[in-house]
Structures are given as C-alpha cells and as structure tokens.
Short mmCIF file of C-alpha atoms in Angstrom, two decimals:
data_model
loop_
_atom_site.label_atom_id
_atom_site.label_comp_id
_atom_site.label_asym_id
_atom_site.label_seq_id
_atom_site.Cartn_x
_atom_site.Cartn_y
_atom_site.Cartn_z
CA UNK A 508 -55.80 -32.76 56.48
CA UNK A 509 -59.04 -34.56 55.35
CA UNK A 510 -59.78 -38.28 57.45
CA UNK A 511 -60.09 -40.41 54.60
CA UNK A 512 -56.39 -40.62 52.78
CA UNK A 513 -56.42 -42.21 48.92
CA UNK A 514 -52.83 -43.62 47.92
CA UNK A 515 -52.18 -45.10 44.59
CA UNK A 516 -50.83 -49.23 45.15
CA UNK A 517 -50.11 -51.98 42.77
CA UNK A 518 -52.07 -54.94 43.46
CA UNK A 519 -51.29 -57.41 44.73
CA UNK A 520 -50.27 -55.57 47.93
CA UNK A 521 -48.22 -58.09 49.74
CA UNK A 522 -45.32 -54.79 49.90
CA UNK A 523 -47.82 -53.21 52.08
CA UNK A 524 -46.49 -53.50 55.89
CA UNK A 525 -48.45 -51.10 58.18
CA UNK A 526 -46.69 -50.04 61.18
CA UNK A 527 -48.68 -49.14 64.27
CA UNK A 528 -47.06 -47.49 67.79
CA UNK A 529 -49.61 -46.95 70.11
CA UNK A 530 -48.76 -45.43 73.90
CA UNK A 531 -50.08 -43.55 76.48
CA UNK A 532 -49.81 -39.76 76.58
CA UNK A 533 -49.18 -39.73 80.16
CA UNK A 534 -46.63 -42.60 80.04
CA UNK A 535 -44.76 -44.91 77.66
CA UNK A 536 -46.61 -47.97 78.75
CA UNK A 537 -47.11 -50.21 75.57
CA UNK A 538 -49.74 -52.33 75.22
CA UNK A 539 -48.26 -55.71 75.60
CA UNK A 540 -48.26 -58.13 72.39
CA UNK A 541 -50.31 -60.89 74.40
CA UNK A 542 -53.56 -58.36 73.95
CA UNK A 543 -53.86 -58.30 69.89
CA UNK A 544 -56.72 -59.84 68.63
CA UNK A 545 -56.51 -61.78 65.96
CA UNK A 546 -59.57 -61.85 63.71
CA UNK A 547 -61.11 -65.45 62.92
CA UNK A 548 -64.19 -66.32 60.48
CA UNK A 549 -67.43 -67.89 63.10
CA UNK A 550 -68.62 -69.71 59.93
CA UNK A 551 -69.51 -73.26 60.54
CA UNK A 552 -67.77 -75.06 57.98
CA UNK A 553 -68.20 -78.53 59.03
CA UNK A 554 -71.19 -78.58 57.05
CA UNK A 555 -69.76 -77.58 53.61
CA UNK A 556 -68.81 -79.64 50.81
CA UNK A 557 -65.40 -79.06 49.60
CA UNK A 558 -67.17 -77.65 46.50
CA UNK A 559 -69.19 -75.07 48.84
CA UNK A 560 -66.11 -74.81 50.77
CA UNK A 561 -64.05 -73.87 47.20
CA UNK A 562 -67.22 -71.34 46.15
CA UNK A 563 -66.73 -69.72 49.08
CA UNK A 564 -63.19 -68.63 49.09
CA UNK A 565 -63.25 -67.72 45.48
CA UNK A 566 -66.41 -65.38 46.15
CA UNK A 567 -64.41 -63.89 48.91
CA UNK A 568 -61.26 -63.34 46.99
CA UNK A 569 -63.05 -61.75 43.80
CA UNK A 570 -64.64 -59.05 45.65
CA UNK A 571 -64.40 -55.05 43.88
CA UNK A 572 -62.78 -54.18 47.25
CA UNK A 573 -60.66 -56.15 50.09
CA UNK A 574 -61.07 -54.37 53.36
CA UNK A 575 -59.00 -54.92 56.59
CA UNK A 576 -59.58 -52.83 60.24
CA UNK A 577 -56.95 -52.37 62.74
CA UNK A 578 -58.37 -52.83 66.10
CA UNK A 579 -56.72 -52.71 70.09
CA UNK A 580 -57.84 -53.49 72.93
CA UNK A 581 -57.67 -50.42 75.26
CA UNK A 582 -58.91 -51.19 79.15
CA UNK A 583 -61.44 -53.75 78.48
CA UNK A 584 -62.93 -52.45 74.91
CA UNK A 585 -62.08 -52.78 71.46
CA UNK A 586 -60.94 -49.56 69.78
CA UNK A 587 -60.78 -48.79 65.77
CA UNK A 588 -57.66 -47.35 64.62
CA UNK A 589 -57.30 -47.49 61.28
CA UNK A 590 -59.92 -48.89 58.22
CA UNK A 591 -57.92 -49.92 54.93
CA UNK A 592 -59.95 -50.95 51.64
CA UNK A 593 -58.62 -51.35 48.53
CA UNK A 594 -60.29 -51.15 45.18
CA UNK A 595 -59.13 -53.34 42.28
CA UNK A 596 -60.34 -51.85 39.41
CA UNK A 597 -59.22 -47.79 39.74
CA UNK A 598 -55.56 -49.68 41.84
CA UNK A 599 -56.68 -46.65 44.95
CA UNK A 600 -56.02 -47.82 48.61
CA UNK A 601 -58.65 -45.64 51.41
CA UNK A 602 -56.74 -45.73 54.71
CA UNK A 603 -58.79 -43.96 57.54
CA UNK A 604 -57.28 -42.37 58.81
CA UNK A 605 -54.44 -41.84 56.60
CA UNK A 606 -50.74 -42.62 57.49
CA UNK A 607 -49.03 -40.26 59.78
CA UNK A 608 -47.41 -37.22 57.70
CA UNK A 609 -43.75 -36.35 58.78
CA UNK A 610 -43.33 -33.23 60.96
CA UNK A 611 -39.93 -32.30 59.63
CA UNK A 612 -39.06 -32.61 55.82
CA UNK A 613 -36.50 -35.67 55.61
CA UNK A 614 -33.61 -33.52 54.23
CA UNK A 615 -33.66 -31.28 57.52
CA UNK A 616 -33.89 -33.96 59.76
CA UNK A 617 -30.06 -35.29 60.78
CA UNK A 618 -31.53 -38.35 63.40
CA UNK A 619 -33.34 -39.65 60.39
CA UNK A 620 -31.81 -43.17 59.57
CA UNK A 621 -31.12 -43.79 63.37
CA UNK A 622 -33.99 -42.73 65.52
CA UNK A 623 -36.64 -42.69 62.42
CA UNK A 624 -38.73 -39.64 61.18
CA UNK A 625 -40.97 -37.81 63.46
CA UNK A 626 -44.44 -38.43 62.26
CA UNK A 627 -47.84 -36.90 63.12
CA UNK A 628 -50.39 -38.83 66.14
CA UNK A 629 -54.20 -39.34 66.33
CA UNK A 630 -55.36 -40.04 69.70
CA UNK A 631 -58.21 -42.08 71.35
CA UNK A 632 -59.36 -41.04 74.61
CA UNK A 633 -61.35 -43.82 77.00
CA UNK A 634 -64.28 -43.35 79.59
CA UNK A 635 -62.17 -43.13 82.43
CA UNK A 636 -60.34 -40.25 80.90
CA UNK A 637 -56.91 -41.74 79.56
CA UNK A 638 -55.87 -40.45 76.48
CA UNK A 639 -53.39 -42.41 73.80
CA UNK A 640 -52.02 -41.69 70.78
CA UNK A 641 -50.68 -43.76 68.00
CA UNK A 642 -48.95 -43.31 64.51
CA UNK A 643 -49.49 -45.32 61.29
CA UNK A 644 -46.73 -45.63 59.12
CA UNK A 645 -45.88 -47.90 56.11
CA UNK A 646 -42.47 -49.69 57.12
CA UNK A 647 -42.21 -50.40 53.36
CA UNK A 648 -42.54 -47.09 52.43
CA UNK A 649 -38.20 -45.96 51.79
CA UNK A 650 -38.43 -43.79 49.19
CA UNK A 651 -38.38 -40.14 50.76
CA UNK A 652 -35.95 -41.65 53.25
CA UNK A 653 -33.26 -43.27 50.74
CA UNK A 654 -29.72 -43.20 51.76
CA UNK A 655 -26.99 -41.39 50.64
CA UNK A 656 -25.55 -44.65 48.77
CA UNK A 657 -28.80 -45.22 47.14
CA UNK A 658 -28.99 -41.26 46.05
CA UNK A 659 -25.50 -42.08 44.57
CA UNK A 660 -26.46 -44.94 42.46
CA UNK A 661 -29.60 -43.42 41.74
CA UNK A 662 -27.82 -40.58 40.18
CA UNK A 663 -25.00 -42.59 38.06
CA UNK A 664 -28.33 -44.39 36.67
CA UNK A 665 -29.46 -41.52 35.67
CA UNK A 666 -26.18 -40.49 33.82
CA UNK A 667 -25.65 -43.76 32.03
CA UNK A 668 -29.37 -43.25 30.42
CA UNK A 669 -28.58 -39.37 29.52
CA UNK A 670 -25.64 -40.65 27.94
CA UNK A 671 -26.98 -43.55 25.84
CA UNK A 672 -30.07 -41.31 24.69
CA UNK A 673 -27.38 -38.52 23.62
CA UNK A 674 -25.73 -41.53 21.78
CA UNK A 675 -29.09 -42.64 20.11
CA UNK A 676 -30.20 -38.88 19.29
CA UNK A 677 -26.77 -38.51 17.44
CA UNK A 678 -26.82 -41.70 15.86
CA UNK A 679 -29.65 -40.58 13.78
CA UNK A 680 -29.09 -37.33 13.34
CA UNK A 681 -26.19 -38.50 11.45
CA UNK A 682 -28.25 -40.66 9.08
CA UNK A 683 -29.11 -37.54 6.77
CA UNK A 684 -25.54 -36.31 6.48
CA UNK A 685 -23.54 -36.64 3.27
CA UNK A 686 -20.63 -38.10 4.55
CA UNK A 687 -22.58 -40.77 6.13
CA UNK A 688 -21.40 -43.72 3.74
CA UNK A 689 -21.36 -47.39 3.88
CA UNK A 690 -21.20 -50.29 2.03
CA UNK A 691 -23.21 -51.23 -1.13
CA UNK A 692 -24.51 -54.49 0.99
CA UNK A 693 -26.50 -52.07 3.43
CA UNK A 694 -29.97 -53.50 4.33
CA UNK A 695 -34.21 -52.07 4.21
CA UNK A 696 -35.26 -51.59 7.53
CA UNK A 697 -38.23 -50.88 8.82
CA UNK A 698 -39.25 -49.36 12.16
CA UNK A 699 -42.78 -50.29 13.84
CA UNK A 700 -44.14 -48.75 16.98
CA UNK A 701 -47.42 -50.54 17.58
CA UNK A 702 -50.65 -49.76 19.52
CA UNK A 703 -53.70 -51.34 20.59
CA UNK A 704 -55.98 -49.01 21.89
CA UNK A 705 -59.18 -50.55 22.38
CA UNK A 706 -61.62 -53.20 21.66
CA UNK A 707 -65.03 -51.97 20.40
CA UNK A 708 -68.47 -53.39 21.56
CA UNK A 709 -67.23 -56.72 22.75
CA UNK A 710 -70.11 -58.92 23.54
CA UNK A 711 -69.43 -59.33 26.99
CA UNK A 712 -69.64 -57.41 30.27
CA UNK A 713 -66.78 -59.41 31.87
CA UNK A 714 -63.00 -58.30 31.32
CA UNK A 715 -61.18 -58.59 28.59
CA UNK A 716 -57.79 -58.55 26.92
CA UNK A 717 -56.00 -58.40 23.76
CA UNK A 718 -53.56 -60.94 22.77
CA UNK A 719 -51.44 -60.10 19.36
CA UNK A 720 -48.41 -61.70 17.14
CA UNK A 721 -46.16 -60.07 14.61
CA UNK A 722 -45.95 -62.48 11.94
CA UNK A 723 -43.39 -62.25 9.14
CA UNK A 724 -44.12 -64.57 5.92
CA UNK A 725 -41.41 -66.48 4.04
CA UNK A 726 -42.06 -67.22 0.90
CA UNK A 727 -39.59 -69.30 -1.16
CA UNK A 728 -37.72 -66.67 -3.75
CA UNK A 729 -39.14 -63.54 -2.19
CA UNK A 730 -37.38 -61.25 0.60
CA UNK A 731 -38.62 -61.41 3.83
CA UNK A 732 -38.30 -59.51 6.98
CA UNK A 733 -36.82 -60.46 10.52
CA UNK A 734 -36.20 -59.00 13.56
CA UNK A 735 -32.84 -57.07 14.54
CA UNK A 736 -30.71 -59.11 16.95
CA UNK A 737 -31.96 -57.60 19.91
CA UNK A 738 -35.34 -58.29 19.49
CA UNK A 739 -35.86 -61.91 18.58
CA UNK A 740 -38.38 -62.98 21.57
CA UNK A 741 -40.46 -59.57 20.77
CA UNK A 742 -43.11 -60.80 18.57
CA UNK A 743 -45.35 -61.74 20.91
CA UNK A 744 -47.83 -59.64 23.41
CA UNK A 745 -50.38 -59.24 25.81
CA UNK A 746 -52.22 -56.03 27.13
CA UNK A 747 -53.70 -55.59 30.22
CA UNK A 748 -57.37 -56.48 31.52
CA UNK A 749 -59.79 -54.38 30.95
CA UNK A 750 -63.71 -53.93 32.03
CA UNK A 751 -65.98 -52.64 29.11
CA UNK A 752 -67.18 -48.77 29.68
CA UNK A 753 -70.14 -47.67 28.11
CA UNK A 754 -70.68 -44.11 27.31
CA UNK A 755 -73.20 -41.79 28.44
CA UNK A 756 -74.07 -40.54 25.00
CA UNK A 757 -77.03 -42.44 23.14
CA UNK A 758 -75.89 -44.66 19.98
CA UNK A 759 -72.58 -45.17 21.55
CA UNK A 760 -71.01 -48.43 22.25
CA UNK A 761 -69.07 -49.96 24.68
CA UNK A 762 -65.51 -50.04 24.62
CA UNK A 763 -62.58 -51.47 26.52
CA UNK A 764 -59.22 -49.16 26.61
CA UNK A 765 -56.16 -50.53 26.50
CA UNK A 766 -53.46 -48.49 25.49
CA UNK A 767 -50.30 -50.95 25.48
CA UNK A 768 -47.49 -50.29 22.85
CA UNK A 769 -44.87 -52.50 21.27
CA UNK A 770 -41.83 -51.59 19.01
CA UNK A 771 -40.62 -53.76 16.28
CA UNK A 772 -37.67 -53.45 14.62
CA UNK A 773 -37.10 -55.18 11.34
CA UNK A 774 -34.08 -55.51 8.42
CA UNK A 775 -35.23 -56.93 5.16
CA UNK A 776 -33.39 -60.03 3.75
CA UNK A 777 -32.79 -60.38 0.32
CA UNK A 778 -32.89 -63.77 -1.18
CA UNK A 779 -29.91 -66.41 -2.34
CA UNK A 780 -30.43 -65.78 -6.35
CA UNK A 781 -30.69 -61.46 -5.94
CA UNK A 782 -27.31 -61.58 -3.91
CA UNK A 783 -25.68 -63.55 -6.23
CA UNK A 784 -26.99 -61.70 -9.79
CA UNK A 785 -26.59 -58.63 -7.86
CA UNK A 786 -30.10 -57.64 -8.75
CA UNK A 787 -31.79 -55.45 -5.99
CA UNK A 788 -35.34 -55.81 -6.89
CA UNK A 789 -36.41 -59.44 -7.15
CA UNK A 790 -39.52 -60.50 -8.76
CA UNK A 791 -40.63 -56.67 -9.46
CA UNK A 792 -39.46 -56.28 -5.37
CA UNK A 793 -42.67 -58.04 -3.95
CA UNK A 794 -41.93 -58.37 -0.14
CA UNK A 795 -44.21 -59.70 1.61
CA UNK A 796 -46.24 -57.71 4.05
CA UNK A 797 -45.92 -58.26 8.23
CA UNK A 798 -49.32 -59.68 9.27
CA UNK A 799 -50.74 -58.60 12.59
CA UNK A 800 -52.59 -61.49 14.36
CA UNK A 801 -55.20 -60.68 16.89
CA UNK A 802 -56.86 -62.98 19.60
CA UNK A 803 -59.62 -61.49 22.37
CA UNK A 804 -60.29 -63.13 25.69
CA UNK A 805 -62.17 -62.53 28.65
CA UNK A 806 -62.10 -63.69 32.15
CA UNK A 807 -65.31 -64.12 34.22
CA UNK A 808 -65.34 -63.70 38.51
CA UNK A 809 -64.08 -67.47 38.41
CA UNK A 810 -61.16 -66.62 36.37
CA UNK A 811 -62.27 -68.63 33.66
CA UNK A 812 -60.68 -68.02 29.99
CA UNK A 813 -63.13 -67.68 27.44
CA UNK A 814 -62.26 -66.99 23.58
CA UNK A 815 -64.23 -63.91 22.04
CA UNK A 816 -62.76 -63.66 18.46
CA UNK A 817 -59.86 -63.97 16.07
CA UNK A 818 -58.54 -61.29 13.66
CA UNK A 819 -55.58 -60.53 11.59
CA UNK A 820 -54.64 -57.60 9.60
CA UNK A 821 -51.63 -57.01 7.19
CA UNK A 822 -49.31 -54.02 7.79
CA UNK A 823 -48.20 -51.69 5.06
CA UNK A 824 -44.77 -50.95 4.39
CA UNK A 825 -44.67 -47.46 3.62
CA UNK A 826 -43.86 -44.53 6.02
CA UNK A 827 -46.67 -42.80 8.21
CA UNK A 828 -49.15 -42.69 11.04
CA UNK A 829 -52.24 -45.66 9.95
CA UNK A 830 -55.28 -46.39 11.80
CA UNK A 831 -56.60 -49.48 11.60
CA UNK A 832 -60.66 -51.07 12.74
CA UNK A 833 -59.84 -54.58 13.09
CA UNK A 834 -63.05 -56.86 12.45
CA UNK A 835 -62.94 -59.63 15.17
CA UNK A 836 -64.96 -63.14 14.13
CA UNK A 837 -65.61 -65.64 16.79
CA UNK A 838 -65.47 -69.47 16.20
CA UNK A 839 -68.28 -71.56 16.19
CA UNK A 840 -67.88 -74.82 18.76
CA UNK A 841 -70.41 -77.20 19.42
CA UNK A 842 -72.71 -77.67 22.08
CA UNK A 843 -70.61 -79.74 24.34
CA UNK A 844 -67.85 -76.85 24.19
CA UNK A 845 -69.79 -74.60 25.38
CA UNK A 846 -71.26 -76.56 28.53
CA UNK A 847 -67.46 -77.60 29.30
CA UNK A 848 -67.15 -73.77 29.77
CA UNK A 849 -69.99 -73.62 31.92
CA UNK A 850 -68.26 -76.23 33.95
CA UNK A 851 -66.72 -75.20 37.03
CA UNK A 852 -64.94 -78.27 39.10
CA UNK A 853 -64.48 -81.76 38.35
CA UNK A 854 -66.20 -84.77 39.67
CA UNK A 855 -64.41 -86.47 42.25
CA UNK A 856 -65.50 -89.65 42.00
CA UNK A 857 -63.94 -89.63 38.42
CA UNK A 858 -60.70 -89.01 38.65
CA UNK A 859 -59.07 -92.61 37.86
CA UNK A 860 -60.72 -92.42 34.60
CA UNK A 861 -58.99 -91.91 31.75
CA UNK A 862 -60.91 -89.22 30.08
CA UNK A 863 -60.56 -86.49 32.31
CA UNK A 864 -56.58 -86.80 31.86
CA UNK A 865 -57.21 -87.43 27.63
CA UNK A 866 -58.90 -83.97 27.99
CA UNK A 867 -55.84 -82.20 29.73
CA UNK A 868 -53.65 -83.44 27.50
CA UNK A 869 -55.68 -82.25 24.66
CA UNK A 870 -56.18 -78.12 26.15
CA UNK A 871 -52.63 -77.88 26.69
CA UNK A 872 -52.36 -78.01 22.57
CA UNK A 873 -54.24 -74.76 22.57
CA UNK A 874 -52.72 -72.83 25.77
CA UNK A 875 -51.43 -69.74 26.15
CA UNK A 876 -47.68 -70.70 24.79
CA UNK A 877 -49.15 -71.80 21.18
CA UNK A 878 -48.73 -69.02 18.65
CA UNK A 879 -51.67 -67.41 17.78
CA UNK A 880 -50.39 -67.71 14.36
CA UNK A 881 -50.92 -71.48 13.99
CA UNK A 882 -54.96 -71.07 14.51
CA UNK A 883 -57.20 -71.70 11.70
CA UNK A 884 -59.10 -68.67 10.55
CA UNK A 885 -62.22 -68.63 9.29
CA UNK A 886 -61.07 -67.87 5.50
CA UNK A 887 -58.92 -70.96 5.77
CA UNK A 888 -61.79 -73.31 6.89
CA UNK A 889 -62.92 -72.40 10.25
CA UNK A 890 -66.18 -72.14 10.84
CA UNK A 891 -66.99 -68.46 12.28
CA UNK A 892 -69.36 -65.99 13.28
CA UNK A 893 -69.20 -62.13 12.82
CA UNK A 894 -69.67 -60.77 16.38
CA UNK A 895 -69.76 -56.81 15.52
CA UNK A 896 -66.64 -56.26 17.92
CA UNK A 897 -63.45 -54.32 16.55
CA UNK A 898 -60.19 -53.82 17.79
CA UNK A 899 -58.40 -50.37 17.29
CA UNK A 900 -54.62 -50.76 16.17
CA UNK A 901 -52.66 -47.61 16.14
CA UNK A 902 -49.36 -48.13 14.24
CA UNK A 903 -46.29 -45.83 13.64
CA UNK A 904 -44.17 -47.13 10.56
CA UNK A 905 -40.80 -45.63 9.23
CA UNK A 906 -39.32 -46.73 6.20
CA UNK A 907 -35.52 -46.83 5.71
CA UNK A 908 -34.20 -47.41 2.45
CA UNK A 909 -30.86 -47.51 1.27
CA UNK A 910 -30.19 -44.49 -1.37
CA UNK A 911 -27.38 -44.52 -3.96
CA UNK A 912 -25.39 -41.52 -4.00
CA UNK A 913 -23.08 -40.34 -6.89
CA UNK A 914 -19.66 -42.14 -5.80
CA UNK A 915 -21.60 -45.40 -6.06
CA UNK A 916 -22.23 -45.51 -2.11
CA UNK A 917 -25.49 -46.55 -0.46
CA UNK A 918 -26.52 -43.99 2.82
CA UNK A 919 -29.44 -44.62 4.54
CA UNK A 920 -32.33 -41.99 4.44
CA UNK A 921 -36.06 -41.80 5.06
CA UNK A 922 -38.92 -42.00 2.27
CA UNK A 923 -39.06 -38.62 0.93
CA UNK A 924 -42.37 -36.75 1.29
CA UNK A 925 -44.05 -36.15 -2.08
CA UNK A 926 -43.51 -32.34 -2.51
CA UNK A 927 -46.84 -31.08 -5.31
CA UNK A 928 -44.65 -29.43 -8.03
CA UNK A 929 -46.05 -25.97 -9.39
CA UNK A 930 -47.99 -25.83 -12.94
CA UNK A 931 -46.46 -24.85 -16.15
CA UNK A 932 -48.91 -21.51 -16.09
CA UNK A 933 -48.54 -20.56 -12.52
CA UNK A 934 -47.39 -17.01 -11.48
CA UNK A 935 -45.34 -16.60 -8.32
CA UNK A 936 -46.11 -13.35 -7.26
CA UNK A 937 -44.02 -11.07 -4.59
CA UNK A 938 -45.80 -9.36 -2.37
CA UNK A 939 -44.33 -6.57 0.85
CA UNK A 940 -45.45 -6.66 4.48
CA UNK A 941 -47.38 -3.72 4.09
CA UNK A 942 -50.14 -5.75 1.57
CA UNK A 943 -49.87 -8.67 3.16
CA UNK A 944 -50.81 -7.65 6.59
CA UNK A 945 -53.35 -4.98 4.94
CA UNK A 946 -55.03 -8.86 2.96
CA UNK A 947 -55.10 -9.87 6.87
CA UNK A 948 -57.09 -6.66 8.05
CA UNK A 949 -59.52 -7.09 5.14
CA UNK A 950 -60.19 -10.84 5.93
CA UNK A 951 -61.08 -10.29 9.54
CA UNK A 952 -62.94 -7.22 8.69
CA UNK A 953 -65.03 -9.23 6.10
CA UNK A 954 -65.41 -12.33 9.00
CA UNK A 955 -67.29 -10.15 11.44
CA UNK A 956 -69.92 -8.54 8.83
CA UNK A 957 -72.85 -11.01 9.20
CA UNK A 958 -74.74 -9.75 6.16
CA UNK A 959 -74.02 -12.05 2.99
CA UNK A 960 -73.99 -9.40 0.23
CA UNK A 961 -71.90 -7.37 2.01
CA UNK A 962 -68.98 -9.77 2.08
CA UNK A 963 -69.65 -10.94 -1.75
CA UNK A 964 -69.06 -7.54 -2.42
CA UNK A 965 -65.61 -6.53 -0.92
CA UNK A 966 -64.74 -10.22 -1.26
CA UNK A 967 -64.61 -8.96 -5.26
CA UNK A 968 -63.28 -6.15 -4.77
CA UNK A 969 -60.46 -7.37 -3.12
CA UNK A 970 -59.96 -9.80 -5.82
CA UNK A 971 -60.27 -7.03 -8.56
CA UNK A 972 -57.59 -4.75 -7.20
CA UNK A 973 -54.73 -8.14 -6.53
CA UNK A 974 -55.68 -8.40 -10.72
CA UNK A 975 -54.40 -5.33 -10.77
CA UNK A 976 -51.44 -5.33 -9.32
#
C-alpha cells in the first residue's frame, strides 16, 4: 500500500473526525490526555489593526489547500503521525499516511459492532528502542459497517424507487396505445430538460457561475404556459463555481464547465374566449415562446460578487435536441460603481451616518432573491457592452400534443417525425442476399485500390450491370 492515501470529501469537512489509538507494543500504556499539544499561532497581534487583523484571517481561510498534522509527544520529543491537506478545487483529501485498512472484510467479522473492526498499525520506534504503534481511523466513516436495520431500510428504499420507475416507464408506454382515451379538454404539454454546460472566454480569471430563470410570458388573449403542480418553485437556478481552464491548443479559449441540468415541465393554457367558442387555435395558435434568462457572476479570493453579463434566449417549442451559444453583454456602471467594488471594509468612524445604511437598503433591491427577469436589458434601455463571452445551453424539448382520433377522442402522442415520401418515378427494386453481399465485396475491393482510374472503372461497371438487371 503506497504512503500517501487520496480520498474523495465534500468540503466543508466538518464530518471529518479522525480517530487516533496510539500504545506501546510491549504494553497497553496510553499516553495520558494531559500530554496533547495543542497547536497555537506565535503571531503578535497586538500590533494589528482590526482591518490587518480581518486581512489576515481571510488570506488564511482562502488558501488552494488547508493542511493539519497530527503530532504526540513520545518520551520527551514530538513525533508526526499523520499529515492531512485538503485541496478545494479537485474536492481530494492527502492523508499520510492513509487511514488504517481493515484486516478482516466487515461481513466475516461477527465482534464488529461491539469490539470495532480490526484495522491495520504503523509504528514509530524512539532512540531508546521502544517501539509503538497506532491506527488512524475516521469515526465518521459508517458506511461499510451499517447495521442490519439500516441494510433493511436501505433495501425497502430501494424497492419503493424500482417500483415508482416501473410505474413511470408504464405510464408512458401507454401513451401510444389506441385505447389510451381521454377527454376532449386534454391539455399541450411540453417537456424541458435543460443544460448549461459552460461559459466561453469569460473575461476573468476568478470563478464564476451561472445564474438562469425560466420565464413564461402572458400576454392578454394568447395561451400561455405554466408549470405542472409539482413544480411551481422550479424556475429558478444556480450552477456550481467554476475556475476558467484554458486549453493547451493555440487559438483556443478559455472556458468554465459546468454541467448542471434542470427539468421543466409545462401544460399549455388556453385562454377564456377559445374555451368558450370552443376554438382550439386562437389567433392562428401564437403561443408565446419560454424565454431563458441568463446572469454570470464571479467571486474573487475575498468572496466578493461581481456581475459579468446578462443574456436571454427564447426556447422553441418543437420536439428535439437544440444547441444554443448564448451572447452575454455586460452593463456599463459608472466610475463610482466600480471603485465601490474595489472597496473592501467600511470606515469605522462612519457608521452613525446615514449613508452607509441608505446604501444597504438600496443593494438589497438587487440581491440574490430578485428575479433575474425584472433586470433591464440592454435592448430595453440599458446601457451595455459586448464582452465576447458565451454561455453554452444544451436543451432537450418534447412536444405533446393532443391528437383527435376517429370516435371524436383526444390521446396524447408525440410530434411525428417527418418521414421523406418516395417520387412519383422511383423504382423499388428487390434484390437477394447473394447480390447484395456480392455489392459489399465489390465496394471494399474498390476501397483498397489506391489508383484513381482503376476505381472509375469498375465503379461503372458495376453501375452498368445493376442497369441491367
């Protein structure tokens, strides 16, 4: 077993509770608790300002890795036992050495959930020849040691999703069937399974994330979509952060992966005057289109928010797998905005004023739980600038419309495919195995002769003796 362990962790790692037993091999003496050293920071911080003071800590806390070393004190000198970092970005945790392995597999051990699992030992030996030997273990780690209850419910979970996937699966299989009726008032819906991918040369090395809106218009007279039921508070999103990769390759840009999907469900509405005429296609059946709303942050060391660029997109409504290059535009602020975002504390001394508290007030308007929807583009009036960064949407669409079937009945079914109908003056022609697999022969023959005239040649006189037949 290499020295140097890699685990994957979710950050933050407050679940993380290291375990250490450390004992002599010649005895079980312990070292006693009155012996751990407790690390403290030297730094003479009398001197600081409470600004310095506030610098500090943040420049400690945003570091690419947070390392921690357990250390004992064996007869008189500090010993090493285990180094831990942790690295933000990839989410791997280095332990060195790594935690202890199990000797026995869990199922074969039966003093498992009383006297614990028997675990592998490292060992430290001293100058005057005493050797120890400690474990690590993560007390937090249950999983390969679940109980039987746990196993139990674990297993009934799994059942009750089999079961309601079986249900789902059969629920649309039955869609396509003929004696799959319902009721002439059966609504348009329209499935959406959304994707942002990635953002494009943003202009900043810092990272960045994607915040989007599913809007649905309502105009007066016109259908509209909503949401199903179950999905009201789904129209909203956020992906992750991300740091901006460039690629090796020259002429390439940088680019930001994301990869977070959404699903949207919709039903289409019809309006007051087409349910009462009984008309199903109002005003020529213009509905209008779902917009997609973009927004692009980024967040610097000091976990300030910064605005890179709006963007918005309509969706289309018919069935099928569409790519989309967003074009994000940034707004243009004036000078003053743009030092308050180099800003990074208040003044102290200006707190009872009452502009600092006006200017709260006034950036809780545009926080986080605003719509993005309510922000003024720039074809609307808002002065922008094109910044050359695009935002990759991936969306998944399926259309299903109500069909009317013979008895008068409305089923629901998906948009048909358009199937190319043959020409008046085409010729089907029926051809055996035999000349169909001879066709193949010929075609690979005429593939690996590299001289041109050569494969003109049998090329026509293959096509001279299917005249023929």
């Amino acid at each position: 077993m290499p020295l140097t362990q890699y685990y994957h962790v979710r950050d933050p790692m407050e679940n993380l509770l290291i375990s250490v037993t450390l004992r002599k091999v010649d005895s079980t003496h312990l070292i006693p608790p009155d012996l751990a050293r407790r690390p403290r920071d030297k730094r003479n911080e009398s001197v600081w300002t409470p600004n310095q003071h506030r610098a500090w800590l943040r420049a400690n806390r945003e570091d690419k890795f947070r390392a921690m070393h357990i250390v004992a004190l064996i007869e008189g000198k500090e010993r090493v036992l285990c180094s831990l970092r942790f690295y933000k970005e990839s989410g791997l945790f280095c332990a060195t050495p790594g935690f202890s392995a199990p000797i026995i597999e869990p199922e074969n051990d039966p003093d498992l959930l009383i006297k614990g699992p028997k675990l592998t030992t490292y060992h430290v030996s001293t100058p005057s020849g005493s050797l120890y030997e400690y474990v690590l273990d993560n007390a937090h780690d249950l999983l390969p040691f679940a109980s039987t209850e746990d196993q139990w419910l674990s297993r009934e979970i799994r059942l009750q999703e089999e079961k309601r996937d079986t249900a789902e699966v059969t629920r649309w299989q039955q869609l396509d069937k003929p004696r799959f009726t319902t009721s002439n008032t059966m609504q348009r819906k329209l499935m959406l399974s959304l994707e942002v991918v990635a953002a494009d040369n943003p202009q900043t090395a810092d990272p960045v994330t994607v915040e989007y809106e599913l809007e649905l218009p309502d105009r007066a007279g016109c259908s509209k979509w909503k949401l199903l039921s179950g999905n009201q508070s789904q129209t909203r999103g956020k992906t992750s952060l991300s740091l901006p990769q460039r690629s090796q390759y020259p002429d390439c840009v940088s680019s930001a992966a994301f990869g977070s999907h959404q699903h949207f469900s919709l039903k289409l509405v019809k309006a007051e005057h087409s349910l009462e005429a009984g008309n199903d296609h109002d005003f020529g059946g213009i509905v209008a289109a779902p917009v997609l709303h973009l927004s692009v942050f980024s967040r610097d060391s000091w976990r300030r928010k910064r605005t890179e660029g709006h963007g918005e997109i309509k969706l289309p409504a018919s069935s099928g797998l569409h790519d989309f290059d967003v074009p994000i535009r940034k707004p243009i602020v004036s000078i003053q905005e743009r030092m308050e975002e180099l800003f990074l504390g208040i003044d102290e001394s200006d707190i009872d004023q009452g502009w600092p508290g006006e200017r709260t007030r006034d950036r809780e308007v545009g926080a986080d739980d605003s719509p993005i929807s309510t922000m003024i583009t720039s074809r609307l009036g808002q002065k922008s600038e094109a910044t050359g960064t695009t935002v990759r949407i991936r969306c998944n669409i399926v259309d299903i419309r109500p069909a009317t079937r013979a008895g008068g009945n409305n089923s629901a079914s998906l948009t048909p495919a358009v199937i190319a109908t043959p020409l008046a003056n085409t010729r089907v022609v029926k051809r055996s195995v035999q000349e169909i697999l001879q066709s193949v022969k010929l075609e690979k023959r005429i593939a690996s002769i590299t001289d041109p005239r050569i494969q003109v040649a049998l090329r026509s006189l293959q096509s001279s003796q299917s005249a023929l037949v």
